[in-house]
Amino acid sequence: MKKLIAAFCLLYLALPVSAGRLLPDNLVIGTLGAMDETGIDFVRDDRTLLQRLGALIAAEPSHFALAPGVRILDDHNRFLLSGHLNNLNGRTVGVTFDQQGNINRIWVLGDDEIEALKQRQAQTAP
């Protein structure tokens, strides 16, 4: 009986781990670049052809400031400090922006999450 109760307890504790993580709808997918004291380089991956042509005429910003309370989550949903951002150079991430245009949340994405987000965006596109 004790083994059965212990097995149920372990199963109950393992459920949140297998649930995955919820990513917001306004997530912008892109590639993380170098970081300096003024901010971080971020290049969007989901630009349309018209946006790419417009970038030839007017430069699109690729350097963004980090919000004071920026939250960084790795692909295992663990919090990282902003000093770890240089180690994520070239990784595909999802970011959200605050009202001032600063990056306030960064999610390092795994391959399966990238595919799921691309499928979700393809379904919502007109």
PDB file of C-alpha atoms in Angstrom:
ATOM      1  CA  MET A   1       0.000   0.000   0.000  1.00  0.00           C
ATOM      2  CA  LYS A   2       2.868   2.389   0.822  1.00  0.00           C
ATOM      3  CA  LYS A   3       4.451   1.680  -2.559  1.00  0.00           C
ATOM      4  CA  LEU A   4       1.195   2.462  -4.315  1.00  0.00           C
ATOM      5  CA  ILE A   5       0.844   5.793  -2.507  1.00  0.00           C
ATOM      6  CA  ALA A   6       4.477   6.644  -3.266  1.00  0.00           C
ATOM      7  CA  ALA A   7       3.950   5.828  -6.960  1.00  0.00           C
ATOM      8  CA  PHE A   8       0.884   8.100  -7.119  1.00  0.00           C
ATOM      9  CA  CYS A   9       2.812  10.903  -5.418  1.00  0.00           C
ATOM     10  CA  LEU A  10       5.660  10.619  -7.917  1.00  0.00           C
ATOM     11  CA  LEU A  11       3.228  10.562 -10.815  1.00  0.00           C
ATOM     12  CA  TYR A  12       1.434  13.622  -9.461  1.00  0.00           C
ATOM     13  CA  LEU A  13       4.712  15.532  -9.114  1.00  0.00           C
ATOM     14  CA  ALA A  14       5.838  14.570 -12.635  1.00  0.00           C
ATOM     15  CA  LEU A  15       2.693  15.900 -14.370  1.00  0.00           C
ATOM     16  CA  PRO A  16       3.725  19.591 -14.487  1.00  0.00           C
ATOM     17  CA  VAL A  17       7.090  18.616 -15.985  1.00  0.00           C
ATOM     18  CA  SER A  18       5.490  16.773 -18.879  1.00  0.00           C
ATOM     19  CA  ALA A  19       2.953  19.534 -19.553  1.00  0.00           C
ATOM     20  CA  GLY A  20       5.410  21.698 -21.487  1.00  0.00           C
ATOM     21  CA  ARG A  21       5.316  25.448 -21.298  1.00  0.00           C
ATOM     22  CA  LEU A  22       2.842  27.998 -22.505  1.00  0.00           C
ATOM     23  CA  LEU A  23       4.171  30.670 -24.825  1.00  0.00           C
ATOM     24  CA  PRO A  24       2.252  33.936 -25.328  1.00  0.00           C
ATOM     25  CA  ASP A  25       0.384  34.717 -28.541  1.00  0.00           C
ATOM     26  CA  ASN A  26       2.334  37.931 -29.168  1.00  0.00           C
ATOM     27  CA  LEU A  27       5.690  36.114 -29.218  1.00  0.00           C
ATOM     28  CA  VAL A  28       8.101  37.371 -31.893  1.00  0.00           C
ATOM     29  CA  ILE A  29      10.522  34.725 -33.181  1.00  0.00           C
ATOM     30  CA  GLY A  30      14.024  35.721 -34.174  1.00  0.00           C
ATOM     31  CA  THR A  31      17.740  35.220 -33.765  1.00  0.00           C
ATOM     32  CA  LEU A  32      19.652  36.650 -30.832  1.00  0.00           C
ATOM     33  CA  GLY A  33      22.835  38.564 -31.569  1.00  0.00           C
ATOM     34  CA  ALA A  34      25.565  40.226 -29.599  1.00  0.00           C
ATOM     35  CA  MET A  35      24.883  42.097 -26.386  1.00  0.00           C
ATOM     36  CA  ASP A  36      26.480  45.296 -25.172  1.00  0.00           C
ATOM     37  CA  GLU A  37      25.747  47.782 -22.396  1.00  0.00           C
ATOM     38  CA  THR A  38      23.029  49.565 -24.411  1.00  0.00           C
ATOM     39  CA  GLY A  39      21.007  46.510 -25.435  1.00  0.00           C
ATOM     40  CA  ILE A  40      20.943  43.410 -27.587  1.00  0.00           C
ATOM     41  CA  ASP A  41      20.797  42.604 -31.302  1.00  0.00           C
ATOM     42  CA  PHE A  42      17.651  40.780 -32.374  1.00  0.00           C
ATOM     43  CA  VAL A  43      16.714  39.915 -35.965  1.00  0.00           C
ATOM     44  CA  ARG A  44      13.127  38.847 -36.653  1.00  0.00           C
ATOM     45  CA  ASP A  45      12.596  35.630 -38.590  1.00  0.00           C
ATOM     46  CA  ASP A  46       8.934  36.124 -39.455  1.00  0.00           C
ATOM     47  CA  ARG A  47       9.192  39.129 -41.758  1.00  0.00           C
ATOM     48  CA  THR A  48       7.071  39.146 -44.890  1.00  0.00           C
ATOM     49  CA  LEU A  49       8.424  39.877 -48.359  1.00  0.00           C
ATOM     50  CA  LEU A  50       6.981  43.395 -48.216  1.00  0.00           C
ATOM     51  CA  GLN A  51       8.695  44.056 -44.877  1.00  0.00           C
ATOM     52  CA  ARG A  52      12.016  42.818 -46.302  1.00  0.00           C
ATOM     53  CA  LEU A  53      11.684  45.102 -49.325  1.00  0.00           C
ATOM     54  CA  GLY A  54      10.796  48.000 -47.035  1.00  0.00           C
ATOM     55  CA  ALA A  55      13.944  47.319 -45.017  1.00  0.00           C
ATOM     56  CA  LEU A  56      15.992  48.092 -48.152  1.00  0.00           C
ATOM     57  CA  ILE A  57      14.552  51.621 -48.195  1.00  0.00           C
ATOM     58  CA  ALA A  58      14.286  52.369 -44.475  1.00  0.00           C
ATOM     59  CA  ALA A  59      16.522  50.543 -42.035  1.00  0.00           C
ATOM     60  CA  GLU A  60      14.618  48.290 -39.653  1.00  0.00           C
ATOM     61  CA  PRO A  61      15.852  48.407 -36.050  1.00  0.00           C
ATOM     62  CA  SER A  62      17.829  45.371 -35.004  1.00  0.00           C
ATOM     63  CA  HIS A  63      19.265  46.672 -31.720  1.00  0.00           C
ATOM     64  CA  PHE A  64      16.815  46.761 -28.826  1.00  0.00           C
ATOM     65  CA  ALA A  65      17.155  47.878 -25.235  1.00  0.00           C
ATOM     66  CA  LEU A  66      16.362  45.431 -22.462  1.00  0.00           C
ATOM     67  CA  ALA A  67      13.631  46.371 -20.014  1.00  0.00           C
ATOM     68  CA  PRO A  68      14.806  46.792 -16.412  1.00  0.00           C
ATOM     69  CA  GLY A  69      12.999  43.650 -15.234  1.00  0.00           C
ATOM     70  CA  VAL A  70      13.804  41.438 -18.214  1.00  0.00           C
ATOM     71  CA  ARG A  71      13.039  37.735 -17.703  1.00  0.00           C
ATOM     72  CA  ILE A  72      15.083  35.167 -19.587  1.00  0.00           C
ATOM     73  CA  LEU A  73      13.983  31.529 -19.739  1.00  0.00           C
ATOM     74  CA  ASP A  74      16.066  28.760 -21.292  1.00  0.00           C
ATOM     75  CA  ASP A  75      14.632  25.818 -23.240  1.00  0.00           C
ATOM     76  CA  HIS A  76      14.098  23.903 -19.970  1.00  0.00           C
ATOM     77  CA  ASN A  77      12.091  26.830 -18.534  1.00  0.00           C
ATOM     78  CA  ARG A  78      14.785  27.828 -16.041  1.00  0.00           C
ATOM     79  CA  PHE A  79      15.506  31.485 -15.314  1.00  0.00           C
ATOM     80  CA  LEU A  80      18.797  32.872 -16.600  1.00  0.00           C
ATOM     81  CA  LEU A  81      20.624  36.026 -15.620  1.00  0.00           C
ATOM     82  CA  SER A  82      21.233  38.725 -18.218  1.00  0.00           C
ATOM     83  CA  GLY A  83      24.959  37.898 -18.115  1.00  0.00           C
ATOM     84  CA  HIS A  84      24.167  34.597 -19.842  1.00  0.00           C
ATOM     85  CA  LEU A  85      22.859  36.338 -22.971  1.00  0.00           C
ATOM     86  CA  ASN A  86      26.289  36.341 -24.626  1.00  0.00           C
ATOM     87  CA  ASN A  87      26.223  32.523 -24.477  1.00  0.00           C
ATOM     88  CA  LEU A  88      22.941  32.528 -26.445  1.00  0.00           C
ATOM     89  CA  ASN A  89      24.396  34.381 -29.446  1.00  0.00           C
ATOM     90  CA  GLY A  90      22.920  32.939 -32.657  1.00  0.00           C
ATOM     91  CA  ARG A  91      20.138  30.965 -30.929  1.00  0.00           C
ATOM     92  CA  THR A  92      16.526  31.140 -32.019  1.00  0.00           C
ATOM     93  CA  VAL A  93      14.456  32.835 -29.341  1.00  0.00           C
ATOM     94  CA  GLY A  94      11.021  34.267 -28.818  1.00  0.00           C
ATOM     95  CA  VAL A  95      10.709  37.727 -27.311  1.00  0.00           C
ATOM     96  CA  THR A  96       7.970  40.054 -26.158  1.00  0.00           C
ATOM     97  CA  PHE A  97       8.166  43.834 -26.052  1.00  0.00           C
ATOM     98  CA  ASP A  98       6.882  46.315 -23.495  1.00  0.00           C
ATOM     99  CA  GLN A  99       5.055  49.560 -24.330  1.00  0.00           C
ATOM    100  CA  GLN A 100       8.313  51.461 -24.840  1.00  0.00           C
ATOM    101  CA  GLY A 101       9.631  48.931 -27.378  1.00  0.00           C
ATOM    102  CA  ASN A 102      12.122  47.313 -24.990  1.00  0.00           C
ATOM    103  CA  ILE A 103      12.504  43.545 -24.789  1.00  0.00           C
ATOM    104  CA  ASN A 104      10.940  42.434 -21.505  1.00  0.00           C
ATOM    105  CA  ARG A 105      10.887  38.625 -21.886  1.00  0.00           C
ATOM    106  CA  ILE A 106      13.104  36.189 -23.749  1.00  0.00           C
ATOM    107  CA  TRP A 107      12.376  32.484 -24.268  1.00  0.00           C
ATOM    108  CA  VAL A 108      15.107  30.253 -25.697  1.00  0.00           C
ATOM    109  CA  LEU A 109      13.198  27.924 -28.015  1.00  0.00           C
ATOM    110  CA  GLY A 110      13.742  24.245 -28.699  1.00  0.00           C
ATOM    111  CA  ASP A 111      13.352  22.723 -32.174  1.00  0.00           C
ATOM    112  CA  ASP A 112       9.904  21.303 -31.443  1.00  0.00           C
ATOM    113  CA  GLU A 113       8.685  24.673 -30.118  1.00  0.00           C
ATOM    114  CA  ILE A 114       9.944  26.464 -33.221  1.00  0.00           C
ATOM    115  CA  GLU A 115       8.024  24.080 -35.475  1.00  0.00           C
ATOM    116  CA  ALA A 116       4.870  24.368 -33.361  1.00  0.00           C
ATOM    117  CA  LEU A 117       5.036  28.191 -33.427  1.00  0.00           C
ATOM    118  CA  LYS A 118       5.555  28.258 -37.194  1.00  0.00           C
ATOM    119  CA  GLN A 119       2.549  25.987 -37.668  1.00  0.00           C
ATOM    120  CA  ARG A 120       0.464  28.156 -35.334  1.00  0.00           C
ATOM    121  CA  GLN A 121       1.439  31.309 -37.231  1.00  0.00           C
ATOM    122  CA  ALA A 122       0.696  29.636 -40.582  1.00  0.00           C
ATOM    123  CA  GLN A 123      -2.794  28.707 -39.378  1.00  0.00           C
ATOM    124  CA  THR A 124      -3.578  32.231 -38.189  1.00  0.00           C
ATOM    125  CA  ALA A 125      -2.194  33.945 -41.308  1.00  0.00           C
ATOM    126  CA  PRO A 126      -4.856  35.003 -43.848  1.00  0.00           C
TER     127      PRO A 126
END
